[in-house]
Coordinates of C-alpha atoms and ligand atoms in Angstrom, one line a residue:
X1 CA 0.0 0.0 0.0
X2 CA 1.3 3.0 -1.1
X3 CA 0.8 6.0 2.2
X4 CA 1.2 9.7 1.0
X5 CA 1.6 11.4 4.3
X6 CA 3.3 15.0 3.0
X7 CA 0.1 17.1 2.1
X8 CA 1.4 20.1 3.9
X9 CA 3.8 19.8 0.5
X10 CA 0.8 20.0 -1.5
X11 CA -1.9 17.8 -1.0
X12 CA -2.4 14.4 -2.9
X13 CA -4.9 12.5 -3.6
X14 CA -7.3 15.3 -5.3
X15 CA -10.9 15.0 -5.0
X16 CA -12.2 13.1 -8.5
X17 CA -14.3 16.3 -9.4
X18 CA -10.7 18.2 -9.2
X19 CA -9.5 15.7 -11.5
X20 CA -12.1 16.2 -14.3
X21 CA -12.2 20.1 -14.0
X22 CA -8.7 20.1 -14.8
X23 CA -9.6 18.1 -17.6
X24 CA -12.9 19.9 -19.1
X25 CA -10.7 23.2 -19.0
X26 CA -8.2 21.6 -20.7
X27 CA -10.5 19.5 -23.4
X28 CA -13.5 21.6 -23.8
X29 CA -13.0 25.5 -22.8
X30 CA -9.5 25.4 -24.0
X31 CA -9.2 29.2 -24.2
X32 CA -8.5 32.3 -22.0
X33 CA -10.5 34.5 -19.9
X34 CA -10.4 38.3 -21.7
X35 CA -8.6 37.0 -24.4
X36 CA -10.8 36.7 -27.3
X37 CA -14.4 37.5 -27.5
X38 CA -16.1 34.5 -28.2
X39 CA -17.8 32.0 -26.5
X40 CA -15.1 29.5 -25.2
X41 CA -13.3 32.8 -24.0
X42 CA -16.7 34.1 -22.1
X43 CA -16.3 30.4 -20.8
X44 CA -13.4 30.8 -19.2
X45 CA -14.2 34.3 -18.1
X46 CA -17.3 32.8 -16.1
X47 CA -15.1 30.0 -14.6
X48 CA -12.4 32.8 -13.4
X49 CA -15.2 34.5 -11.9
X50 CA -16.7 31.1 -10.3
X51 CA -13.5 30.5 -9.1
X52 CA -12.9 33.9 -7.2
X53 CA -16.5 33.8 -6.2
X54 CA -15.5 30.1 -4.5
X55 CA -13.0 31.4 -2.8
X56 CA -14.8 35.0 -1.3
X57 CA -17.1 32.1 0.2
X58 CA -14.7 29.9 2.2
X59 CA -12.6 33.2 3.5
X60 CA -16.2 35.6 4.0
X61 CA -14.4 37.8 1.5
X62 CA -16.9 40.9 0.6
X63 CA -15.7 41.6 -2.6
X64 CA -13.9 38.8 -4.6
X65 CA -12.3 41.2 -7.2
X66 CA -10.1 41.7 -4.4
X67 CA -8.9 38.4 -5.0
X68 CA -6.1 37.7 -7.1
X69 CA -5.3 34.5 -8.7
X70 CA -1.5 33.7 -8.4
X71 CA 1.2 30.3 -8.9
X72 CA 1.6 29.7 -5.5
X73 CA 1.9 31.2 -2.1
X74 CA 5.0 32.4 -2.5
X75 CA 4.3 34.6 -5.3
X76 CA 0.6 35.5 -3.5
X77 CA 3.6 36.4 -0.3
X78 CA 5.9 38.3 -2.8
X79 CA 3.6 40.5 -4.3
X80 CA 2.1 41.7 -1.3
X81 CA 5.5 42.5 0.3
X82 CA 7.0 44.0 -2.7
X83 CA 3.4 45.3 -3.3
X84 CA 3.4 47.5 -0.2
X85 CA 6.6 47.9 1.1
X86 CA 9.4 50.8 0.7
X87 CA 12.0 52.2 2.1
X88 CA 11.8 53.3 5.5
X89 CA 9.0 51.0 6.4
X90 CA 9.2 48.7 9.6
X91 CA 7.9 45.3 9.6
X92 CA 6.9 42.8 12.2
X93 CA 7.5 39.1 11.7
X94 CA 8.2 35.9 13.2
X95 CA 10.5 33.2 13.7
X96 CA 8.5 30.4 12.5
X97 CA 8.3 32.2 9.2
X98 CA 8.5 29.5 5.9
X99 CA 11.3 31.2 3.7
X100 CA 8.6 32.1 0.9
X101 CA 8.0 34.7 3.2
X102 CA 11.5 35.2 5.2
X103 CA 13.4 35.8 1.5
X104 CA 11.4 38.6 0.1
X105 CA 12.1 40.1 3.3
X106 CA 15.6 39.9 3.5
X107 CA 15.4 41.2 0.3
X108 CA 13.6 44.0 0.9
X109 CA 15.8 44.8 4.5
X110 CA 18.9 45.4 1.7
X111 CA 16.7 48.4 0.5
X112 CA 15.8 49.6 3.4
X113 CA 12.7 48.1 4.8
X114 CA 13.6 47.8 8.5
X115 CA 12.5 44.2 10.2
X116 CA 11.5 43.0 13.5
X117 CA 12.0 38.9 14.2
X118 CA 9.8 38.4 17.0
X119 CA 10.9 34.7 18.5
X120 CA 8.2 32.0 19.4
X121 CA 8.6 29.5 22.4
X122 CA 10.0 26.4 22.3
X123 CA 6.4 25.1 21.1
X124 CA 6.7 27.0 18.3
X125 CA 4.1 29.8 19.6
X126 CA 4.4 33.3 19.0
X127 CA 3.1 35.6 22.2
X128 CA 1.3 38.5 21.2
X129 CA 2.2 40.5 23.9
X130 CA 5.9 40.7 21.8
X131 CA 4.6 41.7 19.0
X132 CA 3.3 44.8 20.7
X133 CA 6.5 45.4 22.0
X134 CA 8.2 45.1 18.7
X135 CA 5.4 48.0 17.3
X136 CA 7.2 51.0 16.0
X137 CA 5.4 54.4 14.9
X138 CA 6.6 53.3 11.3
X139 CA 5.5 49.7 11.2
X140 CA 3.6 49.3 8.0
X141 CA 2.6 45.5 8.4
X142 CA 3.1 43.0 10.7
X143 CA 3.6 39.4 8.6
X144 CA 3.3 36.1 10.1
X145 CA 1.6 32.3 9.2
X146 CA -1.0 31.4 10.6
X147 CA 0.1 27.5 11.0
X148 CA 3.7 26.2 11.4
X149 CA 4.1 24.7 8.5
X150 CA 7.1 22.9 10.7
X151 CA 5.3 22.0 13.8
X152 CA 1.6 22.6 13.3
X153 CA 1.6 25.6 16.0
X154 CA -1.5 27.5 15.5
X155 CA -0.7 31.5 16.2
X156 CA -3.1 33.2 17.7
X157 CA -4.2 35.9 14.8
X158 CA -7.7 37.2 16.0
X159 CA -5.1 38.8 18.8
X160 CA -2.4 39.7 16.9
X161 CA -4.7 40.8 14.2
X162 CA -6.4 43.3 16.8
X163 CA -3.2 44.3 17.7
X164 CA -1.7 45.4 14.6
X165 CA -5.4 47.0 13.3
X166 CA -4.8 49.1 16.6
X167 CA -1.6 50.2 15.5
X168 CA -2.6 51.6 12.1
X169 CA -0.7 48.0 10.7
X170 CA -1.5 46.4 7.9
X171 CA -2.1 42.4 8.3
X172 CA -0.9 39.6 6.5
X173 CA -1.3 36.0 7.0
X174 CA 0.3 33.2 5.3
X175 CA -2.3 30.9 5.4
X176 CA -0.2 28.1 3.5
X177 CA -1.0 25.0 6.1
X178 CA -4.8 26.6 7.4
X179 CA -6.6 27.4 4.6
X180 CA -9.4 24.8 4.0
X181 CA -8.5 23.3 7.5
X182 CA -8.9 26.4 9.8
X183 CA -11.8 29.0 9.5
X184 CA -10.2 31.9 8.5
X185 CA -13.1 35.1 8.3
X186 CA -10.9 38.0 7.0
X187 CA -13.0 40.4 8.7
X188 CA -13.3 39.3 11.9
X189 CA -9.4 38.4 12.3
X190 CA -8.9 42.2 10.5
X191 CA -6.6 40.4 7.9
X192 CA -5.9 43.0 4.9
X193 CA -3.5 40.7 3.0
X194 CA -4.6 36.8 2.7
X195 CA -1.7 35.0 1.0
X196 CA -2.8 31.1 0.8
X197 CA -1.7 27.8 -1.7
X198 CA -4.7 26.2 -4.2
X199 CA -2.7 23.3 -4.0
X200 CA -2.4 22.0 -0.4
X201 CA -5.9 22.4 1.7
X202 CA -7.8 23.7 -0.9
X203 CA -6.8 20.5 -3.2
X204 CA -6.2 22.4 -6.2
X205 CA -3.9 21.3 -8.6
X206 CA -0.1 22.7 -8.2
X207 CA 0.8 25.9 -10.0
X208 CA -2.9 27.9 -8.2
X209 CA -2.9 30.0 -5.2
X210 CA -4.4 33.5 -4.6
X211 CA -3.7 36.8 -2.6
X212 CA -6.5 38.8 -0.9
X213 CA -5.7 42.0 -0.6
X214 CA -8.1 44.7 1.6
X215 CA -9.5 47.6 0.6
X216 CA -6.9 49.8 2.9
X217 CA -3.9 47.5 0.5
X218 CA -3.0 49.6 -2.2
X219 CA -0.5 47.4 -4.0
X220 CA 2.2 47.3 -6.8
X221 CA 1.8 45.2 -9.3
X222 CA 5.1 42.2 -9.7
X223 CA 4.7 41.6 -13.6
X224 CA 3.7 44.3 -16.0
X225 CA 2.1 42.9 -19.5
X226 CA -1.1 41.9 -21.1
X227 CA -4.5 41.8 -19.2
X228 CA -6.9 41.4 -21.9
X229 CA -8.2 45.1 -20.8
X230 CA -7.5 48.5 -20.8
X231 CA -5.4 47.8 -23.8
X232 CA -4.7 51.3 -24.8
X233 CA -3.2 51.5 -22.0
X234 CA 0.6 51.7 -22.1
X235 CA 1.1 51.4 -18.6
X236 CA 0.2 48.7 -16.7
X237 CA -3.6 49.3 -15.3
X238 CA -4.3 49.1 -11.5
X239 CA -7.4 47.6 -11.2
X240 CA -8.1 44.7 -9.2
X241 CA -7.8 41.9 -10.1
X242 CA -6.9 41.6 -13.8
X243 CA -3.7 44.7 -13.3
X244 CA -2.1 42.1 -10.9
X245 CA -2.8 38.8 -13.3
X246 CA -0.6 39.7 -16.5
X247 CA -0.2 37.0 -18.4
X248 CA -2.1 34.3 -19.5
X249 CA -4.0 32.5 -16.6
X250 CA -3.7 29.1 -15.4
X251 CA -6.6 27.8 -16.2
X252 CA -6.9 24.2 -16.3
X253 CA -5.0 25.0 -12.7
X254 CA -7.7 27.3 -11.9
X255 CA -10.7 24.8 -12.8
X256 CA -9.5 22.3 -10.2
X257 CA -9.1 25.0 -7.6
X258 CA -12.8 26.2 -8.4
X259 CA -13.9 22.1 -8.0
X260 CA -11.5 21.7 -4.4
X261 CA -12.9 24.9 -2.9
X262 CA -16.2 23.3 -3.8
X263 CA -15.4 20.4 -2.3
X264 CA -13.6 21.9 1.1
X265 CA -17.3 24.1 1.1
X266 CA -19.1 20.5 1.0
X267 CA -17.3 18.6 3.6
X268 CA -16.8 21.7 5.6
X269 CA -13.3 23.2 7.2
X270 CA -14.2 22.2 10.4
X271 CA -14.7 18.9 9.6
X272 CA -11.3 18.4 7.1
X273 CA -9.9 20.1 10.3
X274 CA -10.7 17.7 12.6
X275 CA -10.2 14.9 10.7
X276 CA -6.4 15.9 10.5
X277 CA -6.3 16.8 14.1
X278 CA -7.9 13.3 14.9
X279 CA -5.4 11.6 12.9
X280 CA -1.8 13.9 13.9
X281 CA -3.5 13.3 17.5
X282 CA -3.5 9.1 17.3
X283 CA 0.5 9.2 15.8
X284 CA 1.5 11.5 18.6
X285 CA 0.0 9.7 21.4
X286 CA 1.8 6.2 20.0
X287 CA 4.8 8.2 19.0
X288 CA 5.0 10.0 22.6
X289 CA 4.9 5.9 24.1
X290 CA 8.8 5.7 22.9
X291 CA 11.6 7.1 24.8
X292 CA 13.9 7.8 22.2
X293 CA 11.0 9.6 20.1
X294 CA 11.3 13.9 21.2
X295 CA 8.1 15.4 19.6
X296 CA 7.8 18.8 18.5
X297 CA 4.8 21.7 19.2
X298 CA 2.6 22.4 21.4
X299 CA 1.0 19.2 23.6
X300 CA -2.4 20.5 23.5
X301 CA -4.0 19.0 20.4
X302 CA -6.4 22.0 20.1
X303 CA -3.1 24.6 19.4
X304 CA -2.2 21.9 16.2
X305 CA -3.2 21.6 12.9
X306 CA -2.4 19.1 10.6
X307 CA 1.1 19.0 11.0
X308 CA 3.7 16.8 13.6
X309 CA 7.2 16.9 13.5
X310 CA 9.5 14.7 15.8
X311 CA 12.5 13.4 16.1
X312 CA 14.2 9.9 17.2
X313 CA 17.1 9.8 19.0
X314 CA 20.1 7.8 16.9
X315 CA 18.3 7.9 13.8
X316 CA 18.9 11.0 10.9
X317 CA 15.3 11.6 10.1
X318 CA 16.5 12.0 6.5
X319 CA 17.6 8.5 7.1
X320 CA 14.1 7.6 8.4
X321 CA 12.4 9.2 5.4
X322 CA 14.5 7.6 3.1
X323 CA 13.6 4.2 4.8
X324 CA 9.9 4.8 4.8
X325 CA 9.8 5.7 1.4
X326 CA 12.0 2.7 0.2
X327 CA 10.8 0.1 2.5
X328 CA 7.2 0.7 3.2
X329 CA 6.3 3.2 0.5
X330 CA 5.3 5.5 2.8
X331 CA 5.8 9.3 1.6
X332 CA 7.5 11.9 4.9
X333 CA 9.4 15.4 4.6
X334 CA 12.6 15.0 6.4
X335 CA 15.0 18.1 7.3
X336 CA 14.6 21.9 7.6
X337 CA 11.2 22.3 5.7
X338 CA 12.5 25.9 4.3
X339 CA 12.1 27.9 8.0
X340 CA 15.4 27.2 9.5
X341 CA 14.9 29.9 12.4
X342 CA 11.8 27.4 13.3
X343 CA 13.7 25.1 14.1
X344 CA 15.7 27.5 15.9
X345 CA 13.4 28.2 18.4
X346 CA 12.0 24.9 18.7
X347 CA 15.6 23.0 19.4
X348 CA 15.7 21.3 16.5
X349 CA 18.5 23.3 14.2
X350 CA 20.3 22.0 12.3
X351 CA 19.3 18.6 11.7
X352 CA 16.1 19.2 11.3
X353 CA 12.9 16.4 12.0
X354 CA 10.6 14.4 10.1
X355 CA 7.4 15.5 9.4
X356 CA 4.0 13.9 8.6
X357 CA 1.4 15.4 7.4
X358 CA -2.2 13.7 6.5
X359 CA -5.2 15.0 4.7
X360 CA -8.7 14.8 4.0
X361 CA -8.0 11.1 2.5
X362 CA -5.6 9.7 5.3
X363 CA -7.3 7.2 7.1
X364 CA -6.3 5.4 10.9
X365 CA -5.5 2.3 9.3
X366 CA -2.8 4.5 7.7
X367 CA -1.6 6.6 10.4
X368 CA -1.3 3.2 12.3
X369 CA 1.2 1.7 9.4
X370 CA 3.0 4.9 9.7
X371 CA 4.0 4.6 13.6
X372 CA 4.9 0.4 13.2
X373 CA 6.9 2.0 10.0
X374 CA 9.0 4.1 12.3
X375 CA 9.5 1.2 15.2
X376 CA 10.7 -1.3 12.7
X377 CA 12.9 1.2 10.7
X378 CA 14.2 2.8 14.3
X379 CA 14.4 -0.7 15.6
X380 CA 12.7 0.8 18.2
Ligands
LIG401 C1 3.9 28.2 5.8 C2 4.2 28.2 4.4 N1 4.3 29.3 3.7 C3 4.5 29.3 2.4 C4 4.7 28.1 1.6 C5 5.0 28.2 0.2 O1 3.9 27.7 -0.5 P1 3.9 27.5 -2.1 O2 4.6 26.2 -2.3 O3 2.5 27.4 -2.5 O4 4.6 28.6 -2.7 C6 4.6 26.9 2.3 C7 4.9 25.7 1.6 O5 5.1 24.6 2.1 C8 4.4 26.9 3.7 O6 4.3 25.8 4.4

């Protein structure tokens, strides 16, 4: 039996009605949204607008022309820190920041954005109280993810959220490991800049993510080019969303994330949530039975998403991944998982753990091959 247990990589199986999106886009729409005025390309327009409309639902976004369709987080996460930032501007991060979101930063610090590193606990959590005390008068935005992508520690952003609306902040949440697992109401949690994957909880195909940005977000655009409108325009256009999608949209990618955000709305985010809580909760509690097993983020199954990390004393866990993947099949994510200073904070720099991640279609049986995997390899 063949176990994929990395879906905070991107999420795999898809949902069958993924599947054939990707395929109906592909075999009978065929053509581009704006680009042509006839019928297939009025096809494809209504599906982009579907699509955006999908995704206002799941997030109680008011307007979803404020949503714009990117290739993955890390572009959503680029554009809107090179979107909004300039020189002289302060920003507020964290440790357990994923380097999607680290990099543009340390970019952006060698032009003269100025940034604060506020350091989680050795659970991986991030006290809001230090954030407050990192506050300057010139702090433009304050950046963090919602969900360790490393540990499964889930911040606490209706506080931090409050805090940074009170100081005249901008928010934005990487929502790379919570969206279509967590609810996530952008008004409620005061969140002007949503940055989130199609491709992991929202079990659209790779290459499809999207970037909310607020009404109080005026943004750069990152690519200049065609938009299929205002084409007497020379200069790029700035309206929302088609000034920040130049280029030709991926739609087939875009079709599947319209059919997983339908699906995610049909089982329901609590429930996918729980489900991946229930089964991270069983391989902890057997994993926690072993003395030579150290696990990683917070105890309380109720701070955790879908996420756990550990490691096993004597064994490399790229060794371990390596054996579970050779001799059992069984698909992990060994090492640093691109956020380094994570592992920083929680103890576990350089070498890094092993990390399993289920999803929507993990089952127990699985979860239960999983721990007897990492006994027999671990000779445990
Ligand atoms: C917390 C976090 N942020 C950002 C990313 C980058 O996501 P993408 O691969 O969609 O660019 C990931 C991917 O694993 C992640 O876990």
């Amino acid at each position: 039996m063949s176990i994929y247990l990395d879906n905070a990589a991107t999420s795999h199986p898809k949902p069958e009605s993924v599947y054939q999106a990707v395929m109906h886009a592909m075999r009978e729409i065929g053509s581009s949204p704006g680009r042509g005025g006839h019928r297939r390309s009025l096809e494809a327009g209504r599906l982009l607008l579907q699509a955006r409309e999908a995704i206002a639902t799941l997030f109680a976004i008011p307007d979803s022309s404020r949503i714009i369709m990117t290739h993955s987080t890390t572009e959503a996460l680029n554009l809107a820190l090179r979107g909004v930032l300039v020189p002289g501007d302060h920003v507020v991060t964290t440790s357990m920041e994923h380097n999607s979101l680290m990099r543009p930063l340390t970019a952006l610090r060698a032009s003269g954005v100025e940034v604060t590193v506020v350091r989680a606990d050795g659970t991986g959590m991030v006290d809001p109280d230090d954030v407050r005390r990192a506050l300057r008068p010139t702090t433009r935005m304050v950046a963090m993810a919602h969900i360790s992508n490393v540990c499964g520690t889930i911040q606490p952003i209706d506080r931090i959220g409050a805090i940074a609306r009170e100081a005249g902040a901008l928010f934005l949440v990487d929502a790379a490991q919570s969206a279509g697992s967590e609810p996530i109401d952008v008004i409620r949690t005061g969140i002007d800049l949503l940055a989130a994957p199609g491709h992991k909880g929202l079990y659209g195909p790779q290459g499809t993510g999207f970037l909310y940005a607020s009404p109080a977000v005026h943004l750069k655009p990152l690519l200049q080019g065609g938009t299929g409108t205002s084409s007497t325009a020379e200069e790029q256009p700035l309206t929302l969303p088609d000034g920040f999608e130049a280029g030709t949209h991926n739609m087939p990618g875009i079709a599947g994330l319209k059919a997983g955000v339908e699906f995610v709305l049909e089982q329901g985010v609590s429930a996918i949530g729980d489900k991946e809580r229930h089964l991270v909760g069983s391989a902890a509690r057997r994993l926690a039975e072993l003395p030579q097993v150290t696990l990683y983020g917070p105890s309380d199954p109720a701070l955790r998403g879908g996420v756990l990390s550990f490691t096993v004393a004597g064994t490399d866990p790229a060794a371990l991944a390596f054996m579970l993947d050779h001799n059992h099949d069984i698909a992990v994510r060994a090492g640093l998982h691109c956020a380094p200073q994570a592992h920083r904070s929680l103890g576990s720099f350089p070498g890094g753990t092993l990390r399993m991640s289920p999803g929507w279609f993990s089952t127990g049986e699985e979860i239960a091959i999983f721990c007897d995997a990492v006994v027999e390899c671990c000779q445990l």
